[in-house]
Every structure is written in C-alpha cells, then in structure tokens.
Coordinates of N, CA and C in Angstrom, one line a residue:
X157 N -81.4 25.4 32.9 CA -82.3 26.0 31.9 C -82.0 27.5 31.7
X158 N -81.9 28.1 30.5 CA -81.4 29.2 30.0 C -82.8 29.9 30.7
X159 N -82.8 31.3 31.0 CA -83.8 32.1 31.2 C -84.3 32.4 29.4
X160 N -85.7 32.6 29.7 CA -86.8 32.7 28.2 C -87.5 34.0 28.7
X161 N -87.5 34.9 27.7 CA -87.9 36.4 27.5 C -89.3 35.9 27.0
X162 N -90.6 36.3 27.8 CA -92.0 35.9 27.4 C -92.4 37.0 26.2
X163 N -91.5 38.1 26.5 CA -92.1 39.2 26.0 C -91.8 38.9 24.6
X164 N -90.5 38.8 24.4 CA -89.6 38.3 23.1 C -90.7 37.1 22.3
X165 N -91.1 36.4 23.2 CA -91.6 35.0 22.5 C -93.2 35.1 22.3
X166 N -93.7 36.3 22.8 CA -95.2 36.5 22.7 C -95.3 37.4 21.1
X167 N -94.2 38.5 21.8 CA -94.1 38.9 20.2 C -93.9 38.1 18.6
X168 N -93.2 37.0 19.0 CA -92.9 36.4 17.8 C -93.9 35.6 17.5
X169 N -94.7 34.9 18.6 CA -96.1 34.1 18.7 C -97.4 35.0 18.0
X170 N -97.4 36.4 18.1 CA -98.5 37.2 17.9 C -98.0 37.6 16.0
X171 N -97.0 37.1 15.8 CA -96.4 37.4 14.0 C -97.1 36.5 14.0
X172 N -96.8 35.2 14.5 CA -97.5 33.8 13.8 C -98.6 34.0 13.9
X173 N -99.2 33.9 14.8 CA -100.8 34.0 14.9 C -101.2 35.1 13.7
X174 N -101.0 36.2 13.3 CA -101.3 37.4 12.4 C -100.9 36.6 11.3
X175 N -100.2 35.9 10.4 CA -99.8 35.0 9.6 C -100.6 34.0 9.6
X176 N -101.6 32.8 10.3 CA -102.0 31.6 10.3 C -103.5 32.3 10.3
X177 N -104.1 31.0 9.3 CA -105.7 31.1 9.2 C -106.3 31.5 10.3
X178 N -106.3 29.9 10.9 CA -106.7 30.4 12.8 C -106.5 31.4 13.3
X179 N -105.4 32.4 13.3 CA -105.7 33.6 14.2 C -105.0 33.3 15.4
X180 N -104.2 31.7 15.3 CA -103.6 31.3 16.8 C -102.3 31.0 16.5
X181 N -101.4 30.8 17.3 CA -100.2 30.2 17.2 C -99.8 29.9 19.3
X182 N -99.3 28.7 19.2 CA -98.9 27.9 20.6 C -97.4 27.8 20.8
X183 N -96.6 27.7 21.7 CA -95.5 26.9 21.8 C -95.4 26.7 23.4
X184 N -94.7 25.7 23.9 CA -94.6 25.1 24.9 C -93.2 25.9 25.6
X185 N -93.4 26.3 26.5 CA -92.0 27.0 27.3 C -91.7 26.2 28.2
X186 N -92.4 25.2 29.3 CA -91.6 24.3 29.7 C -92.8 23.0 30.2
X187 N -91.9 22.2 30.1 CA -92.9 21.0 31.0 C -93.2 20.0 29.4
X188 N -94.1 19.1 29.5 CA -94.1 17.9 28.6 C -94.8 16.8 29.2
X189 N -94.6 16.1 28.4 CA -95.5 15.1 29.0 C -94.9 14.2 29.9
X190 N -93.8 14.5 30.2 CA -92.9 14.0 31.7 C -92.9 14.6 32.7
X191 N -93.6 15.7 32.7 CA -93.5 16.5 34.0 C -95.2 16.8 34.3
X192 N -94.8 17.0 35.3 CA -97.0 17.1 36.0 C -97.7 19.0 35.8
X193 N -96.0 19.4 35.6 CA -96.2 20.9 35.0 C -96.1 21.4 33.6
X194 N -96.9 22.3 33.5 CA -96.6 22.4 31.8 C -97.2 23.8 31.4
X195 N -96.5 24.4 30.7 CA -96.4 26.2 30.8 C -96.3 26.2 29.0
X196 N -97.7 26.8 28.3 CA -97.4 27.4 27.4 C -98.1 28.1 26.5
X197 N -97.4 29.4 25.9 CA -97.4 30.6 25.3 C -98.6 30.3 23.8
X198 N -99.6 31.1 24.7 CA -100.3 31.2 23.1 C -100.5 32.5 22.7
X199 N -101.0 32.6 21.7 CA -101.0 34.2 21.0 C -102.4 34.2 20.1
X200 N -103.3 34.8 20.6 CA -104.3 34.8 19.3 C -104.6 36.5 18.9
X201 N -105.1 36.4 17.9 CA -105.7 37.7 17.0 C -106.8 37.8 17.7
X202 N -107.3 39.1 17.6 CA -108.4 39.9 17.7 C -110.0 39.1 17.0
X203 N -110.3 38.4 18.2 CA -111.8 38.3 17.5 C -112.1 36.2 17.2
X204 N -110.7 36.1 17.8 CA -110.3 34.4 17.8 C -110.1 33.8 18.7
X205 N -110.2 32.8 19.1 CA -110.3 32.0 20.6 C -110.3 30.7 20.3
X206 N -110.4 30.1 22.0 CA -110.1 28.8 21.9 C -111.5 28.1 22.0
X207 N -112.5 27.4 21.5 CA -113.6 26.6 22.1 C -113.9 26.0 23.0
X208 N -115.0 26.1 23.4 CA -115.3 25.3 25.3 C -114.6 24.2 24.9
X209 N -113.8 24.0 26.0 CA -113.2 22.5 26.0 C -113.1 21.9 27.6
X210 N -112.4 21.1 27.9 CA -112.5 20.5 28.9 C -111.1 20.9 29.8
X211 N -111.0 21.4 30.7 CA -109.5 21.6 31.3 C -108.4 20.3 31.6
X212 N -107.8 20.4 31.1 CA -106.8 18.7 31.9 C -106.2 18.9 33.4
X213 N -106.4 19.9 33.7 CA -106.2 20.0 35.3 C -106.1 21.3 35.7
X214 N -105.6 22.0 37.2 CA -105.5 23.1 37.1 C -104.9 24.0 36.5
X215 N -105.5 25.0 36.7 CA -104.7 25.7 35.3 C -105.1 27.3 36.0
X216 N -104.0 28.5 35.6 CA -103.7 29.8 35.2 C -103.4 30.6 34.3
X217 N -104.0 31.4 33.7 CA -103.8 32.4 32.7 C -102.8 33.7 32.9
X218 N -102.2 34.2 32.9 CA -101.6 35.2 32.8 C -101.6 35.9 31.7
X219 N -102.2 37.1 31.5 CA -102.3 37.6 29.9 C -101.2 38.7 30.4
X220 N -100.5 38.2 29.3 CA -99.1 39.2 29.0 C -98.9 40.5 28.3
X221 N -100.0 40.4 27.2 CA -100.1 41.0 26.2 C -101.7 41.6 26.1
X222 N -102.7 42.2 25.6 CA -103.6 42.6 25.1 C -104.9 42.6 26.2
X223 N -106.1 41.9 25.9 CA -107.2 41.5 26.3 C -108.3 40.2 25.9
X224 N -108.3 39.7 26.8 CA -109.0 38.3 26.5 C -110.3 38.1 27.7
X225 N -111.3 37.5 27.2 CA -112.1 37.2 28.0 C -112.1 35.3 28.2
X226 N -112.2 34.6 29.3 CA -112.4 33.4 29.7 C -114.0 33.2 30.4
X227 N -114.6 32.1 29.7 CA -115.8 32.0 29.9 C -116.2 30.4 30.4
X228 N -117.1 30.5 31.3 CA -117.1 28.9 31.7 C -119.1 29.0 32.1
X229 N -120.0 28.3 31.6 CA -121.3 28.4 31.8 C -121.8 29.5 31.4
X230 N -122.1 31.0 32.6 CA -123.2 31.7 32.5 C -122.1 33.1 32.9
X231 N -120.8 32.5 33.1 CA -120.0 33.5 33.7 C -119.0 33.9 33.2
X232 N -118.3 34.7 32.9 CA -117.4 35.2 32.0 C -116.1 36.3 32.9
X233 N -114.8 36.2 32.3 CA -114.1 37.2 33.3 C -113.2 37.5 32.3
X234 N -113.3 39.1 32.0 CA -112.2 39.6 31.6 C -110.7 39.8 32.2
X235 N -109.8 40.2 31.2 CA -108.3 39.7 31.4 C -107.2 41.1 30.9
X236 N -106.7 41.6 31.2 CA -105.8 42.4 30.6 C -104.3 42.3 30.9
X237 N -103.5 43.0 30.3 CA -102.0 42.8 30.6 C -101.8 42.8 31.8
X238 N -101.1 42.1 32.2 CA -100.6 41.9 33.8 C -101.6 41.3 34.5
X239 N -102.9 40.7 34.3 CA -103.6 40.3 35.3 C -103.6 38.6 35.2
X240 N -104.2 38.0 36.0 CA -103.9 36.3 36.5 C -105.5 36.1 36.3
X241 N -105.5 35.0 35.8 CA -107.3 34.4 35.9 C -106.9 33.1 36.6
X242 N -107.9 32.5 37.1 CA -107.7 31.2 37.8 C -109.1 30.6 36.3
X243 N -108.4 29.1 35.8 CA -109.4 28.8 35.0 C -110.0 27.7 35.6
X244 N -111.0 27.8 35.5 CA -112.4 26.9 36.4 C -112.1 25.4 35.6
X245 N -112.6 24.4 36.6 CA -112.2 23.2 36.2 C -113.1 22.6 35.6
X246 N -114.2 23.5 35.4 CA -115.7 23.1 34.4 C -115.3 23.3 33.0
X247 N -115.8 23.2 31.9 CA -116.1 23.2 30.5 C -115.7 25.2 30.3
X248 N -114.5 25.7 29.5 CA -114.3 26.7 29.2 C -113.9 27.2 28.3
X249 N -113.6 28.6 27.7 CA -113.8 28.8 26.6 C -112.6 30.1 26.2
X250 N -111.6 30.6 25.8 CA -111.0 31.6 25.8 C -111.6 32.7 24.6
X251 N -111.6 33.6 24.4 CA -111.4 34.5 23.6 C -110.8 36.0 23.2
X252 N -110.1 36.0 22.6 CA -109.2 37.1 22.4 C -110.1 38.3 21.8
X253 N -109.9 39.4 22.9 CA -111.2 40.8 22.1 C -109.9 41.5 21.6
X254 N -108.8 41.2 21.8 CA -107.8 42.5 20.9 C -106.7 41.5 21.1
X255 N -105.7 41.5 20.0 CA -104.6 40.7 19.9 C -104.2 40.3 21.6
X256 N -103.1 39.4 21.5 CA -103.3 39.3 23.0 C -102.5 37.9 23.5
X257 N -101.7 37.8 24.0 CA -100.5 36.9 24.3 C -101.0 36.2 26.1
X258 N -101.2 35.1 26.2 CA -101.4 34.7 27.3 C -100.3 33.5 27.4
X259 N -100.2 33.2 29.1 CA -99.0 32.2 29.4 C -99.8 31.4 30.3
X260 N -100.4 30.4 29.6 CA -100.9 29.0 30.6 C -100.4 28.2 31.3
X261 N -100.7 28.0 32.5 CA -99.9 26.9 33.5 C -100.7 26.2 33.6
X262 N -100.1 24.6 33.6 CA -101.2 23.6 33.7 C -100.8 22.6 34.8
X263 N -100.8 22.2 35.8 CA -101.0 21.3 37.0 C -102.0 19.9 35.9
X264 N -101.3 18.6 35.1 CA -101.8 17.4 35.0 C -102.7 16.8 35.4
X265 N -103.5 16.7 35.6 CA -104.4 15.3 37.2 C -103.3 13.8 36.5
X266 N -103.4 13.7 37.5 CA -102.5 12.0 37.6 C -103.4 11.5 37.1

C-alpha cells in the first residue's frame, strides 16, 4: 500500500465540502467491507455535522484539521487539531464549529 498524505487529502475533502450543499464531503482511506477495520476522511464546514446516529462499532476521531465538538446524551467533548476523541458506543452526534477535517477509525462488531 502506497503511503496517503492525510493532510493532502483533508485539504482536498475541505474544497469538496466548501463546494457541496451539505457542507460535507467523505472518502474512505482504507478498509471496506472485507476488512473489520475501516478508516475514513471526512471534511465538514463550519456550522455542519453529522446527526445522532448509531455507531457500528468502536470507533476514534482524530481531528486533523480545525474544531469539532462530539456529543452523545447530556455530554459533549470538544476536539481540536491533533487531539483523539474516543466515540461512545451510545447514540452520537458530530459537529463541526470551524471548518475541520477528521480521520475516523472504525472497529466493525461481527
């Protein structure tokens, strides 16, 4: 596997996102639906996020780029460049407070 520049690919993800209604743009950096790991690059605009949803397994955030808050119930945890969130395996919510590039890791449940 060739090495992949996050920086390179957040930037280009944060064009898309600035470009698309949504305010988001995704791409998948590795893993699939054949593998139990799966890593991938979202990018949203300022003031856009993802909706409570359900996690498919464990999972980490790494925000690469900007500021984002992750919210799960009554609790909420801000995010900044370089920092790691652990995302709770309850009902959660992303939202981007300033443009902002994050790299999801996701552990599948069998």
């Amino acid at each position: 596997m060739e090495p992949i520049s996050l920086d390179v690919r957040a930037g280009e993800l944060l064009e898309r996102a600035a470009a698309a209604s949504s305010g988001r743009a995704a791409d998948s950096v590795y893993g699939g639906h054949e593998h139990a790991l799966r890593q991938t690059l979202l990018a949203l605009t300022a003031g856009t996020g993802l909706a409570e949803h359900e996690s498919p397994g464990e999972a980490t955030l790494l925000v690469l780029h900007g500021h984002v808050r992750l919210s799960s119930g009554g609790a909420s945890w801000e995010g900044r460049s370089g920092d790691l969130l652990a995302v709770p395996g309850a009902r959660h919510a992303l939202d981007a407070v300033e443009d902002s590039a994050v790299l999801l890791t996701v552990v599948k449940r069998p």
